[in-house]
Structure formats: C-alpha cells, structure tokens
Short mmCIF file of N, CA, C and O in Angstrom, two decimals:
data_model
loop_
_atom_site.label_atom_id
_atom_site.label_comp_id
_atom_site.label_asym_id
_atom_site.label_seq_id
_atom_site.Cartn_x
_atom_site.Cartn_y
_atom_site.Cartn_z
N UNK A 1 14.51 -27.16 11.98
CA UNK A 1 15.50 -27.18 10.92
C UNK A 1 15.61 -25.79 10.30
O UNK A 1 14.60 -25.16 10.01
N UNK A 2 16.82 -25.32 10.11
CA UNK A 2 17.00 -24.01 9.50
C UNK A 2 16.85 -24.09 7.98
O UNK A 2 16.84 -25.17 7.40
N UNK A 3 16.72 -22.93 7.35
CA UNK A 3 16.46 -22.89 5.91
C UNK A 3 17.65 -23.37 5.08
O UNK A 3 17.47 -23.90 3.99
N UNK A 4 18.86 -23.20 5.60
CA UNK A 4 20.03 -23.69 4.87
C UNK A 4 19.97 -25.20 4.75
O UNK A 4 20.16 -25.77 3.68
N UNK A 5 19.69 -25.87 5.87
CA UNK A 5 19.59 -27.33 5.87
C UNK A 5 18.41 -27.78 5.00
O UNK A 5 18.51 -28.76 4.27
N UNK A 6 17.30 -27.06 5.07
CA UNK A 6 16.12 -27.40 4.27
C UNK A 6 16.43 -27.27 2.78
O UNK A 6 16.02 -28.11 1.97
N UNK A 7 17.18 -26.25 2.42
CA UNK A 7 17.57 -26.05 1.02
C UNK A 7 18.43 -27.20 0.53
O UNK A 7 18.20 -27.74 -0.55
N UNK A 8 19.41 -27.59 1.32
CA UNK A 8 20.31 -28.67 0.92
C UNK A 8 19.56 -30.00 0.85
O UNK A 8 19.80 -30.82 -0.05
N UNK A 9 18.63 -30.23 1.78
CA UNK A 9 17.84 -31.46 1.72
C UNK A 9 16.93 -31.48 0.50
O UNK A 9 16.75 -32.51 -0.14
N UNK A 10 16.36 -30.32 0.15
CA UNK A 10 15.52 -30.25 -1.04
C UNK A 10 16.36 -30.48 -2.30
O UNK A 10 15.88 -31.08 -3.27
N UNK A 11 17.59 -30.02 -2.28
CA UNK A 11 18.51 -30.26 -3.40
C UNK A 11 18.75 -31.76 -3.56
O UNK A 11 18.79 -32.28 -4.68
N UNK A 12 18.90 -32.47 -2.44
CA UNK A 12 19.05 -33.92 -2.48
C UNK A 12 17.80 -34.60 -3.03
O UNK A 12 17.89 -35.57 -3.78
N UNK A 13 16.64 -34.08 -2.67
CA UNK A 13 15.38 -34.61 -3.20
C UNK A 13 15.31 -34.42 -4.72
O UNK A 13 14.91 -35.33 -5.45
N UNK A 14 15.73 -33.26 -5.19
CA UNK A 14 15.76 -32.99 -6.63
C UNK A 14 16.70 -33.96 -7.34
O UNK A 14 16.42 -34.42 -8.45
N UNK A 15 17.81 -34.30 -6.69
CA UNK A 15 18.76 -35.27 -7.26
C UNK A 15 18.11 -36.64 -7.41
O UNK A 15 18.22 -37.29 -8.44
N UNK A 16 17.40 -37.07 -6.36
CA UNK A 16 16.74 -38.37 -6.42
C UNK A 16 15.61 -38.39 -7.44
O UNK A 16 15.30 -39.44 -8.00
N UNK A 17 15.01 -37.23 -7.69
CA UNK A 17 13.95 -37.12 -8.69
C UNK A 17 14.51 -36.95 -10.11
O UNK A 17 13.74 -36.82 -11.06
N UNK A 18 15.83 -36.95 -10.22
CA UNK A 18 16.52 -36.79 -11.51
C UNK A 18 16.18 -35.47 -12.21
O UNK A 18 16.01 -35.42 -13.41
N UNK A 19 16.11 -34.42 -11.42
CA UNK A 19 15.82 -33.09 -11.95
C UNK A 19 17.03 -32.18 -11.89
O UNK A 19 16.92 -30.97 -12.02
N UNK A 20 18.22 -32.78 -11.71
CA UNK A 20 19.46 -32.01 -11.67
C UNK A 20 20.37 -32.43 -12.80
O UNK A 20 20.31 -33.56 -13.29
N UNK A 21 21.22 -31.52 -13.19
CA UNK A 21 22.32 -31.83 -14.09
C UNK A 21 23.58 -31.30 -13.40
O UNK A 21 23.56 -30.21 -12.82
N UNK A 22 24.63 -32.12 -13.39
CA UNK A 22 25.84 -31.74 -12.68
C UNK A 22 27.05 -31.83 -13.61
O UNK A 22 27.02 -32.54 -14.61
N UNK A 23 28.07 -31.11 -13.26
CA UNK A 23 29.28 -31.08 -14.08
C UNK A 23 29.27 -29.88 -14.99
O UNK A 23 28.22 -29.44 -15.46
N UNK A 24 30.44 -29.34 -15.23
CA UNK A 24 30.53 -28.07 -15.96
C UNK A 24 29.96 -28.13 -17.37
O UNK A 24 29.17 -27.26 -17.75
N UNK A 25 30.32 -29.13 -18.15
CA UNK A 25 29.86 -29.19 -19.54
C UNK A 25 28.36 -29.36 -19.64
O UNK A 25 27.70 -28.68 -20.43
N UNK A 26 27.80 -30.24 -18.82
CA UNK A 26 26.36 -30.50 -18.87
C UNK A 26 25.55 -29.30 -18.39
O UNK A 26 24.52 -28.97 -18.97
N UNK A 27 26.02 -28.64 -17.34
CA UNK A 27 25.30 -27.47 -16.84
C UNK A 27 25.40 -26.33 -17.85
O UNK A 27 24.40 -25.64 -18.11
N UNK A 28 26.55 -26.14 -18.45
CA UNK A 28 26.71 -25.08 -19.45
C UNK A 28 25.78 -25.31 -20.63
O UNK A 28 25.13 -24.38 -21.12
N UNK A 29 25.68 -26.55 -21.09
CA UNK A 29 24.76 -26.89 -22.18
C UNK A 29 23.31 -26.63 -21.78
O UNK A 29 22.53 -26.10 -22.57
N UNK A 30 22.95 -27.01 -20.55
CA UNK A 30 21.59 -26.79 -20.07
C UNK A 30 21.26 -25.30 -19.99
O UNK A 30 20.14 -24.89 -20.31
N UNK A 31 22.22 -24.49 -19.59
CA UNK A 31 22.00 -23.04 -19.53
C UNK A 31 21.79 -22.50 -20.94
O UNK A 31 20.84 -21.75 -21.20
N UNK A 32 22.66 -22.89 -21.85
CA UNK A 32 22.56 -22.39 -23.23
C UNK A 32 21.26 -22.82 -23.90
O UNK A 32 20.70 -22.07 -24.70
N UNK A 33 20.80 -24.02 -23.61
CA UNK A 33 19.55 -24.52 -24.19
C UNK A 33 18.32 -24.07 -23.41
O UNK A 33 17.21 -24.49 -23.71
N UNK A 34 18.53 -23.26 -22.39
CA UNK A 34 17.50 -22.72 -21.52
C UNK A 34 16.68 -23.82 -20.85
O UNK A 34 15.49 -23.66 -20.61
N UNK A 35 17.33 -24.92 -20.53
CA UNK A 35 16.70 -26.00 -19.77
C UNK A 35 16.97 -25.84 -18.28
O UNK A 35 16.18 -26.31 -17.47
N UNK A 36 18.07 -25.20 -17.93
CA UNK A 36 18.39 -24.96 -16.53
C UNK A 36 17.52 -23.83 -16.02
O UNK A 36 17.42 -22.77 -16.63
N UNK A 37 16.87 -24.07 -14.88
CA UNK A 37 16.00 -23.06 -14.28
C UNK A 37 16.65 -22.39 -13.07
O UNK A 37 16.18 -21.35 -12.62
N UNK A 38 17.70 -23.01 -12.54
CA UNK A 38 18.42 -22.46 -11.40
C UNK A 38 19.80 -23.10 -11.39
O UNK A 38 19.94 -24.27 -11.73
N UNK A 39 20.82 -22.35 -11.01
CA UNK A 39 22.19 -22.86 -11.00
C UNK A 39 22.83 -22.58 -9.65
O UNK A 39 22.72 -21.47 -9.11
N UNK A 40 23.49 -23.60 -9.10
CA UNK A 40 24.31 -23.45 -7.90
C UNK A 40 25.76 -23.47 -8.33
O UNK A 40 26.19 -24.37 -9.05
N UNK A 41 26.52 -22.48 -7.88
CA UNK A 41 27.97 -22.44 -8.08
C UNK A 41 28.59 -22.43 -6.69
O UNK A 41 28.23 -21.60 -5.85
N UNK A 42 29.49 -23.35 -6.44
CA UNK A 42 30.13 -23.42 -5.12
C UNK A 42 30.90 -22.14 -4.83
O UNK A 42 31.56 -21.59 -5.72
N UNK A 43 30.82 -21.67 -3.59
CA UNK A 43 31.49 -20.44 -3.22
C UNK A 43 33.01 -20.58 -3.27
O UNK A 43 33.72 -19.60 -3.44
N UNK A 44 33.50 -21.83 -3.16
CA UNK A 44 34.94 -22.06 -3.24
C UNK A 44 35.37 -22.67 -4.57
O UNK A 44 36.44 -23.25 -4.68
N UNK A 45 34.53 -22.50 -5.58
CA UNK A 45 34.91 -22.93 -6.94
C UNK A 45 35.99 -21.98 -7.44
O UNK A 45 36.16 -20.87 -6.92
N UNK A 46 36.69 -22.41 -8.46
CA UNK A 46 37.73 -21.56 -9.02
C UNK A 46 37.17 -20.24 -9.52
O UNK A 46 36.02 -20.15 -9.94
N UNK A 47 37.97 -19.20 -9.48
CA UNK A 47 37.52 -17.86 -9.86
C UNK A 47 37.03 -17.82 -11.31
O UNK A 47 35.98 -17.23 -11.60
N UNK A 48 37.77 -18.44 -12.22
CA UNK A 48 37.37 -18.44 -13.62
C UNK A 48 36.08 -19.22 -13.83
O UNK A 48 35.21 -18.80 -14.60
N UNK A 49 35.96 -20.35 -13.17
CA UNK A 49 34.76 -21.18 -13.28
C UNK A 49 33.55 -20.42 -12.75
O UNK A 49 32.50 -20.37 -13.39
N UNK A 50 33.69 -19.84 -11.58
CA UNK A 50 32.58 -19.10 -10.98
C UNK A 50 32.15 -17.95 -11.88
O UNK A 50 30.96 -17.76 -12.13
N UNK A 51 33.12 -17.18 -12.38
CA UNK A 51 32.79 -16.05 -13.24
C UNK A 51 32.09 -16.53 -14.50
O UNK A 51 31.08 -15.94 -14.92
N UNK A 52 32.58 -17.60 -15.11
CA UNK A 52 31.99 -18.10 -16.34
C UNK A 52 30.52 -18.48 -16.14
O UNK A 52 29.65 -18.10 -16.92
N UNK A 53 30.23 -19.21 -15.06
CA UNK A 53 28.87 -19.68 -14.85
C UNK A 53 27.93 -18.58 -14.36
O UNK A 53 26.76 -18.55 -14.74
N UNK A 54 28.45 -17.66 -13.56
CA UNK A 54 27.61 -16.55 -13.12
C UNK A 54 27.28 -15.64 -14.30
O UNK A 54 26.12 -15.25 -14.49
N UNK A 55 28.28 -15.34 -15.12
CA UNK A 55 28.04 -14.50 -16.30
C UNK A 55 27.10 -15.17 -17.29
O UNK A 55 26.17 -14.54 -17.82
N UNK A 56 27.31 -16.46 -17.54
CA UNK A 56 26.47 -17.19 -18.48
C UNK A 56 25.03 -17.27 -17.97
O UNK A 56 24.08 -17.09 -18.73
N UNK A 57 24.87 -17.52 -16.68
CA UNK A 57 23.53 -17.58 -16.09
C UNK A 57 22.83 -16.23 -16.17
O UNK A 57 21.64 -16.17 -16.51
N UNK A 58 23.54 -15.17 -15.90
CA UNK A 58 22.95 -13.84 -15.98
C UNK A 58 22.55 -13.50 -17.42
O UNK A 58 21.51 -12.91 -17.65
N UNK A 59 23.39 -13.88 -18.38
CA UNK A 59 23.10 -13.60 -19.78
C UNK A 59 21.81 -14.29 -20.22
O UNK A 59 21.00 -13.71 -20.95
N UNK A 60 21.62 -15.53 -19.79
CA UNK A 60 20.42 -16.30 -20.17
C UNK A 60 19.29 -16.16 -19.15
O UNK A 60 18.31 -16.89 -19.21
N UNK A 61 19.42 -15.24 -18.21
CA UNK A 61 18.39 -14.95 -17.20
C UNK A 61 18.03 -16.17 -16.36
O UNK A 61 16.87 -16.44 -16.10
N UNK A 62 19.06 -16.90 -15.95
CA UNK A 62 18.88 -18.05 -15.07
C UNK A 62 19.35 -17.64 -13.68
O UNK A 62 20.48 -17.17 -13.53
N UNK A 63 18.50 -17.78 -12.66
CA UNK A 63 18.94 -17.43 -11.30
C UNK A 63 20.14 -18.27 -10.89
O UNK A 63 20.20 -19.47 -11.18
N UNK A 64 21.08 -17.66 -10.22
CA UNK A 64 22.29 -18.36 -9.78
C UNK A 64 22.56 -18.02 -8.32
O UNK A 64 22.27 -16.90 -7.88
N UNK A 65 23.07 -19.00 -7.58
CA UNK A 65 23.36 -18.78 -6.16
C UNK A 65 24.71 -19.41 -5.84
O UNK A 65 24.98 -20.54 -6.24
N UNK A 66 25.55 -18.67 -5.12
CA UNK A 66 26.87 -19.19 -4.77
C UNK A 66 27.14 -19.09 -3.27
O UNK A 66 28.22 -18.75 -2.85
N UNK A 67 26.16 -19.45 -2.46
CA UNK A 67 26.30 -19.34 -1.03
C UNK A 67 26.70 -20.62 -0.31
O UNK A 67 26.78 -20.63 0.90
N UNK A 68 26.95 -21.70 -1.06
CA UNK A 68 27.33 -22.97 -0.45
C UNK A 68 28.70 -23.39 -0.94
O UNK A 68 29.09 -23.10 -2.07
N UNK A 69 29.41 -24.13 -0.10
CA UNK A 69 30.74 -24.62 -0.49
C UNK A 69 30.60 -25.91 -1.30
O UNK A 69 29.51 -26.50 -1.37
N UNK A 70 31.71 -26.34 -1.89
CA UNK A 70 31.73 -27.61 -2.63
C UNK A 70 31.30 -28.76 -1.74
O UNK A 70 30.55 -29.64 -2.16
N UNK A 71 31.80 -28.76 -0.51
CA UNK A 71 31.48 -29.84 0.42
C UNK A 71 29.99 -29.90 0.73
O UNK A 71 29.39 -30.98 0.76
N UNK A 72 29.38 -28.75 0.95
CA UNK A 72 27.95 -28.72 1.25
C UNK A 72 27.12 -29.22 0.06
O UNK A 72 26.20 -30.03 0.23
N UNK A 73 27.46 -28.74 -1.13
CA UNK A 73 26.73 -29.18 -2.33
C UNK A 73 26.95 -30.66 -2.60
O UNK A 73 26.01 -31.39 -2.93
N UNK A 74 28.19 -31.10 -2.46
CA UNK A 74 28.52 -32.51 -2.71
C UNK A 74 27.81 -33.43 -1.74
O UNK A 74 27.29 -34.48 -2.12
N UNK A 75 27.77 -33.05 -0.48
CA UNK A 75 27.08 -33.85 0.52
C UNK A 75 25.58 -33.91 0.24
O UNK A 75 24.95 -34.95 0.39
N UNK A 76 25.01 -32.81 -0.20
CA UNK A 76 23.57 -32.75 -0.47
C UNK A 76 23.16 -33.69 -1.59
O UNK A 76 22.10 -34.32 -1.52
N UNK A 77 23.98 -33.80 -2.63
CA UNK A 77 23.58 -34.62 -3.79
C UNK A 77 24.29 -35.96 -3.86
O UNK A 77 23.95 -36.79 -4.70
N UNK A 78 25.26 -36.18 -3.00
CA UNK A 78 25.95 -37.47 -2.99
C UNK A 78 26.98 -37.63 -4.09
O UNK A 78 27.39 -38.75 -4.39
N UNK A 79 27.40 -36.55 -4.69
CA UNK A 79 28.45 -36.56 -5.72
C UNK A 79 29.35 -35.35 -5.48
O UNK A 79 28.88 -34.31 -5.04
N UNK A 80 30.63 -35.50 -5.81
CA UNK A 80 31.55 -34.37 -5.64
C UNK A 80 31.39 -33.43 -6.83
O UNK A 80 31.84 -33.72 -7.94
N UNK A 81 30.71 -32.32 -6.60
CA UNK A 81 30.45 -31.34 -7.65
C UNK A 81 30.53 -29.92 -7.11
O UNK A 81 30.25 -29.67 -5.94
N UNK A 82 30.87 -28.98 -7.99
CA UNK A 82 30.88 -27.58 -7.60
C UNK A 82 29.89 -26.76 -8.43
O UNK A 82 29.62 -25.61 -8.11
N UNK A 83 29.34 -27.36 -9.49
CA UNK A 83 28.34 -26.70 -10.35
C UNK A 83 27.14 -27.63 -10.46
O UNK A 83 27.28 -28.79 -10.85
N UNK A 84 25.96 -27.10 -10.15
CA UNK A 84 24.74 -27.90 -10.22
C UNK A 84 23.65 -27.07 -10.90
O UNK A 84 23.44 -25.91 -10.55
N UNK A 85 22.96 -27.68 -11.86
CA UNK A 85 21.83 -27.03 -12.52
C UNK A 85 20.54 -27.75 -12.18
O UNK A 85 20.49 -28.98 -12.20
N UNK A 86 19.51 -26.99 -11.87
CA UNK A 86 18.18 -27.55 -11.58
C UNK A 86 17.35 -27.42 -12.85
O UNK A 86 17.23 -26.32 -13.40
N UNK A 87 16.76 -28.53 -13.31
CA UNK A 87 16.03 -28.53 -14.57
C UNK A 87 14.52 -28.30 -14.41
O UNK A 87 13.86 -27.91 -15.37
N UNK A 88 13.98 -28.55 -13.25
CA UNK A 88 12.53 -28.47 -13.04
C UNK A 88 12.16 -27.06 -12.54
O UNK A 88 12.73 -26.59 -11.54
N UNK A 89 11.21 -26.42 -13.19
CA UNK A 89 10.84 -25.06 -12.84
C UNK A 89 10.22 -24.98 -11.44
O UNK A 89 10.48 -24.05 -10.69
N UNK A 90 9.39 -25.94 -11.09
CA UNK A 90 8.76 -25.94 -9.76
C UNK A 90 9.77 -26.10 -8.65
O UNK A 90 9.69 -25.42 -7.61
N UNK A 91 10.72 -27.00 -8.85
CA UNK A 91 11.77 -27.19 -7.84
C UNK A 91 12.66 -25.96 -7.75
O UNK A 91 13.09 -25.59 -6.66
N UNK A 92 12.94 -25.35 -8.89
CA UNK A 92 13.76 -24.13 -8.88
C UNK A 92 13.06 -23.01 -8.11
O UNK A 92 13.69 -22.30 -7.32
N UNK A 93 11.75 -22.89 -8.30
CA UNK A 93 10.98 -21.87 -7.59
C UNK A 93 11.03 -22.10 -6.08
O UNK A 93 11.20 -21.17 -5.29
N UNK A 94 10.90 -23.36 -5.66
CA UNK A 94 10.96 -23.71 -4.25
C UNK A 94 12.35 -23.39 -3.68
O UNK A 94 12.47 -22.86 -2.57
N UNK A 95 13.41 -23.70 -4.42
CA UNK A 95 14.77 -23.40 -3.97
C UNK A 95 14.98 -21.90 -3.82
O UNK A 95 15.61 -21.45 -2.87
N UNK A 96 14.46 -21.13 -4.77
CA UNK A 96 14.58 -19.67 -4.68
C UNK A 96 13.89 -19.17 -3.41
O UNK A 96 14.43 -18.34 -2.67
N UNK A 97 12.71 -19.71 -3.12
CA UNK A 97 11.97 -19.33 -1.91
C UNK A 97 12.76 -19.69 -0.65
O UNK A 97 12.88 -18.85 0.26
N UNK A 98 13.30 -20.89 -0.61
CA UNK A 98 14.09 -21.31 0.56
C UNK A 98 15.32 -20.43 0.76
O UNK A 98 15.66 -20.05 1.88
N UNK A 99 15.99 -20.09 -0.34
CA UNK A 99 17.19 -19.26 -0.25
C UNK A 99 16.84 -17.84 0.19
O UNK A 99 17.54 -17.26 1.03
N UNK A 100 15.75 -17.27 -0.32
CA UNK A 100 15.34 -15.94 0.11
C UNK A 100 14.96 -15.92 1.58
O UNK A 100 15.29 -14.97 2.29
N UNK A 101 14.30 -16.98 2.05
CA UNK A 101 13.97 -17.07 3.48
C UNK A 101 15.22 -17.20 4.33
O UNK A 101 15.29 -16.69 5.43
N UNK A 102 16.21 -17.90 3.78
CA UNK A 102 17.49 -18.07 4.48
C UNK A 102 18.20 -16.74 4.66
O UNK A 102 18.80 -16.47 5.69
N UNK A 103 18.13 -15.90 3.65
CA UNK A 103 18.77 -14.58 3.70
C UNK A 103 17.98 -13.60 4.55
O UNK A 103 18.48 -12.54 4.88
N UNK A 104 16.73 -13.93 4.85
CA UNK A 104 15.90 -13.03 5.64
C UNK A 104 15.24 -11.97 4.81
O UNK A 104 14.88 -10.90 5.29
N UNK A 105 15.04 -12.25 3.51
CA UNK A 105 14.41 -11.26 2.62
C UNK A 105 12.91 -11.42 2.61
O UNK A 105 12.36 -12.42 2.89
#
C-alpha cells in the first residue's frame, strides 16, 4: 500500500474514532480555539475558501495540507467535505509523518 492510500485510510480511522471536525464553520472554530491540530483543505476547493483556511491555519500555527481532492477526502471519511480538521494531536502527528513520507521528504 502506498503512503497516499495509507494516509486516507488513517483519516477514515480518525473519523471512526470521532477525532475529526468537518465543515467550514466547525473547522474554523476549532482552528480559532486551537483545538485543531491538523487541517486538510481539498485541492479543488474554491479559491476563497482555500485561501481563508490556509491563511487562518498559518496564523494559528496549525499544519495544513491541500494535496487531496474533494472526492478523495470525501471517500476517506464517508461524507462529502472539502475541509477537515483533526482534533487529536497523536493522530495529527501520524498524518504529518505519512504525508512527509508520501512526498519523499
């Protein structure tokens, strides 16, 4: 299994463990309250939406990744979403590791 598939499967595991928050308003609130430890923004999300969440995540020092499409993220968590926040620090750390391995860093 490649790291991209492993990352998406781990994202599904985080969903089943109830360690995710989805939807623009909920993720934005989680970022502002510093409860979000990692944020996924779909690569095909709207330009304004992507900019807002990337800027907000950078301001609050929350890692953000936009390397997956809406379809990939939606399939991974079983809901149609383009913005996903990870609330658990351990799961966020694992996702960062999987993504860095995927990039070959």
